Amino acid sequence: MNGEYNQMKKERLRINYLDIAKAIAIFLVILGHSTTSTEWTLLRKILYSFHMPLFFAVSGVFVRTHVSSGYGWDHWKDFIVRNLKSLVFPYFAMAIIYSGVLHLAVPEILYGSWQMLKQAETLTSLWFLVCLFCARIMMEFVLMSSKKFPKIDRHLYAGIAAVVALIISFNLPAVEKGYPWCFNSAFTALACMLTGYALKDFLLKFQDNKTPVHLAGFLISAGLFAAGVLIQGEDIQIVKFHSNVLGNPFWFLYMAISGSAMALFLACALYKILSKKQENIVCRSLIWIGQNTKGIYLVHKPFHQDFIMIVLASLGMNRLSPLTGLLGSAITLPVSCVITGLINKYIPQIFGNFPETKKAEA
């Protein structure tokens, strides 16, 4: 019994550091939104080269293979309903809230590409929800198909499938108004998620290493990432994950892998250092942020771009300066956390969280 408890405790500790990695990622997303979609500063190019691949890769780590229950009708019914609730419902709810009922552009919202969301004058960040929904459906099919090849390790199978998904992604033709529900971006998201799943055992275990190992890994990956930035210079490619504009395949993979590794090693080191003191408030706060990234992602952008950054600019600060972006993001994150916490408490359904009602005991 104690052995089982200790194993569960270890699994929870390993997941905690991944929550911190998600907290780092959401801060980088906010920082990337310090400028508008037409303002591409060097900092924004750097952030966009890896923060979304990191998000999707970590999501892939949490995906489970249903070995015992299989992939029958009951599984698929539960799976589809669960993802409709958690991703599709908040997509439509937030699209309506941000566009306003009187100005609701139904066809554009139903189409669901980033371009159409922009045309609908609603929150363009909603592309992430429908993209993730499509990627999750495709990933479930990949995991189901792996059972047809029992001699191939499922993690290796996921790695092979990730390569195939990325090849498909890079060869899809561009469409002016984007693909319905960001289906093209979903292949890239699928590749990232499958990569996270393929490395699942490794990612869950390297938390057990000593802090110096994590710091060394951070420095090495940060060095490789910085080298990529320096080599590309001012001409560093613009990655628009939402429209599947990925640029050169080599540089996309190089920056995504080294940047994600940098964030993961940093998350490991932070967790090791912060969790030494029991009930460390910083550690618990980062974990909470990592567990609530969807809500923070959905509420931060208008407040950040249309209020905080404008106020800072009115105070004489350069809106395109990295320091202004850092200050604005540092203000926006805690405010977004408060808003997210209130919504989770009173109307969690908006974020796709449907608390199960307890059945009365007979």
Short mmCIF file of N, CA and C in Angstrom, two decimals, residues 6 9 11 15 20 24 40 98 171 175 207 226 260 264 267 276-277 307 340:
data_model
loop_
_atom_site.label_atom_id
_atom_site.label_comp_id
_atom_site.label_asym_id
_atom_site.label_seq_id
_atom_site.Cartn_x
_atom_site.Cartn_y
_atom_site.Cartn_z
N ASN A 6 3.59 5.91 -2.57
CA ASN A 6 4.82 6.59 -2.93
C ASN A 6 4.94 6.76 -4.44
N LYS A 9 2.71 9.53 -5.43
CA LYS A 9 3.32 10.80 -5.01
C LYS A 9 4.40 11.23 -6.00
N GLU A 11 4.57 10.41 -9.19
CA GLU A 11 3.92 10.83 -10.43
C GLU A 11 3.41 12.26 -10.29
N ILE A 15 4.44 15.62 -12.49
CA ILE A 15 3.45 16.43 -13.20
C ILE A 15 3.55 17.89 -12.75
N ILE A 20 4.56 23.79 -14.09
CA ILE A 20 5.41 24.98 -14.06
C ILE A 20 5.88 25.33 -15.47
N ILE A 24 5.31 28.88 -17.41
CA ILE A 24 6.32 29.64 -18.15
C ILE A 24 5.79 29.94 -19.55
N TRP A 40 5.83 42.95 -35.63
CA TRP A 40 6.71 41.81 -35.38
C TRP A 40 8.08 42.29 -34.92
N TYR A 98 -16.90 37.86 -26.93
CA TYR A 98 -15.96 38.86 -27.44
C TYR A 98 -16.49 39.62 -28.66
N ASN A 171 3.46 20.27 -46.26
CA ASN A 171 3.10 20.13 -47.66
C ASN A 171 1.65 20.49 -47.97
N VAL A 175 -4.22 28.37 -47.94
CA VAL A 175 -5.58 28.80 -48.28
C VAL A 175 -5.77 30.20 -47.72
N GLN A 207 12.87 14.51 -13.96
CA GLN A 207 12.66 15.31 -12.76
C GLN A 207 13.44 14.73 -11.58
N ALA A 226 20.04 30.35 -28.30
CA ALA A 226 20.64 31.66 -28.56
C ALA A 226 21.48 31.64 -29.84
N SER A 260 11.90 24.65 -26.42
CA SER A 260 11.08 23.84 -25.52
C SER A 260 11.94 23.16 -24.46
N LEU A 264 11.65 23.48 -20.37
CA LEU A 264 11.44 22.29 -19.54
C LEU A 264 12.54 22.13 -18.49
N ALA A 267 11.96 24.73 -15.87
CA ALA A 267 10.85 24.33 -15.01
C ALA A 267 11.29 23.30 -13.98
N LYS A 276 11.77 22.83 -2.10
CA LYS A 276 12.55 22.42 -0.93
C LYS A 276 11.89 22.90 0.36
N LYS A 277 11.23 24.08 0.26
CA LYS A 277 10.49 24.60 1.40
C LYS A 277 9.03 24.18 1.27
N PHE A 307 -5.51 47.70 -22.86
CA PHE A 307 -5.52 48.54 -21.67
C PHE A 307 -4.11 48.73 -21.10
N THR A 340 -9.58 34.64 -13.88
CA THR A 340 -9.75 33.21 -14.13
C THR A 340 -10.26 32.49 -12.89
#
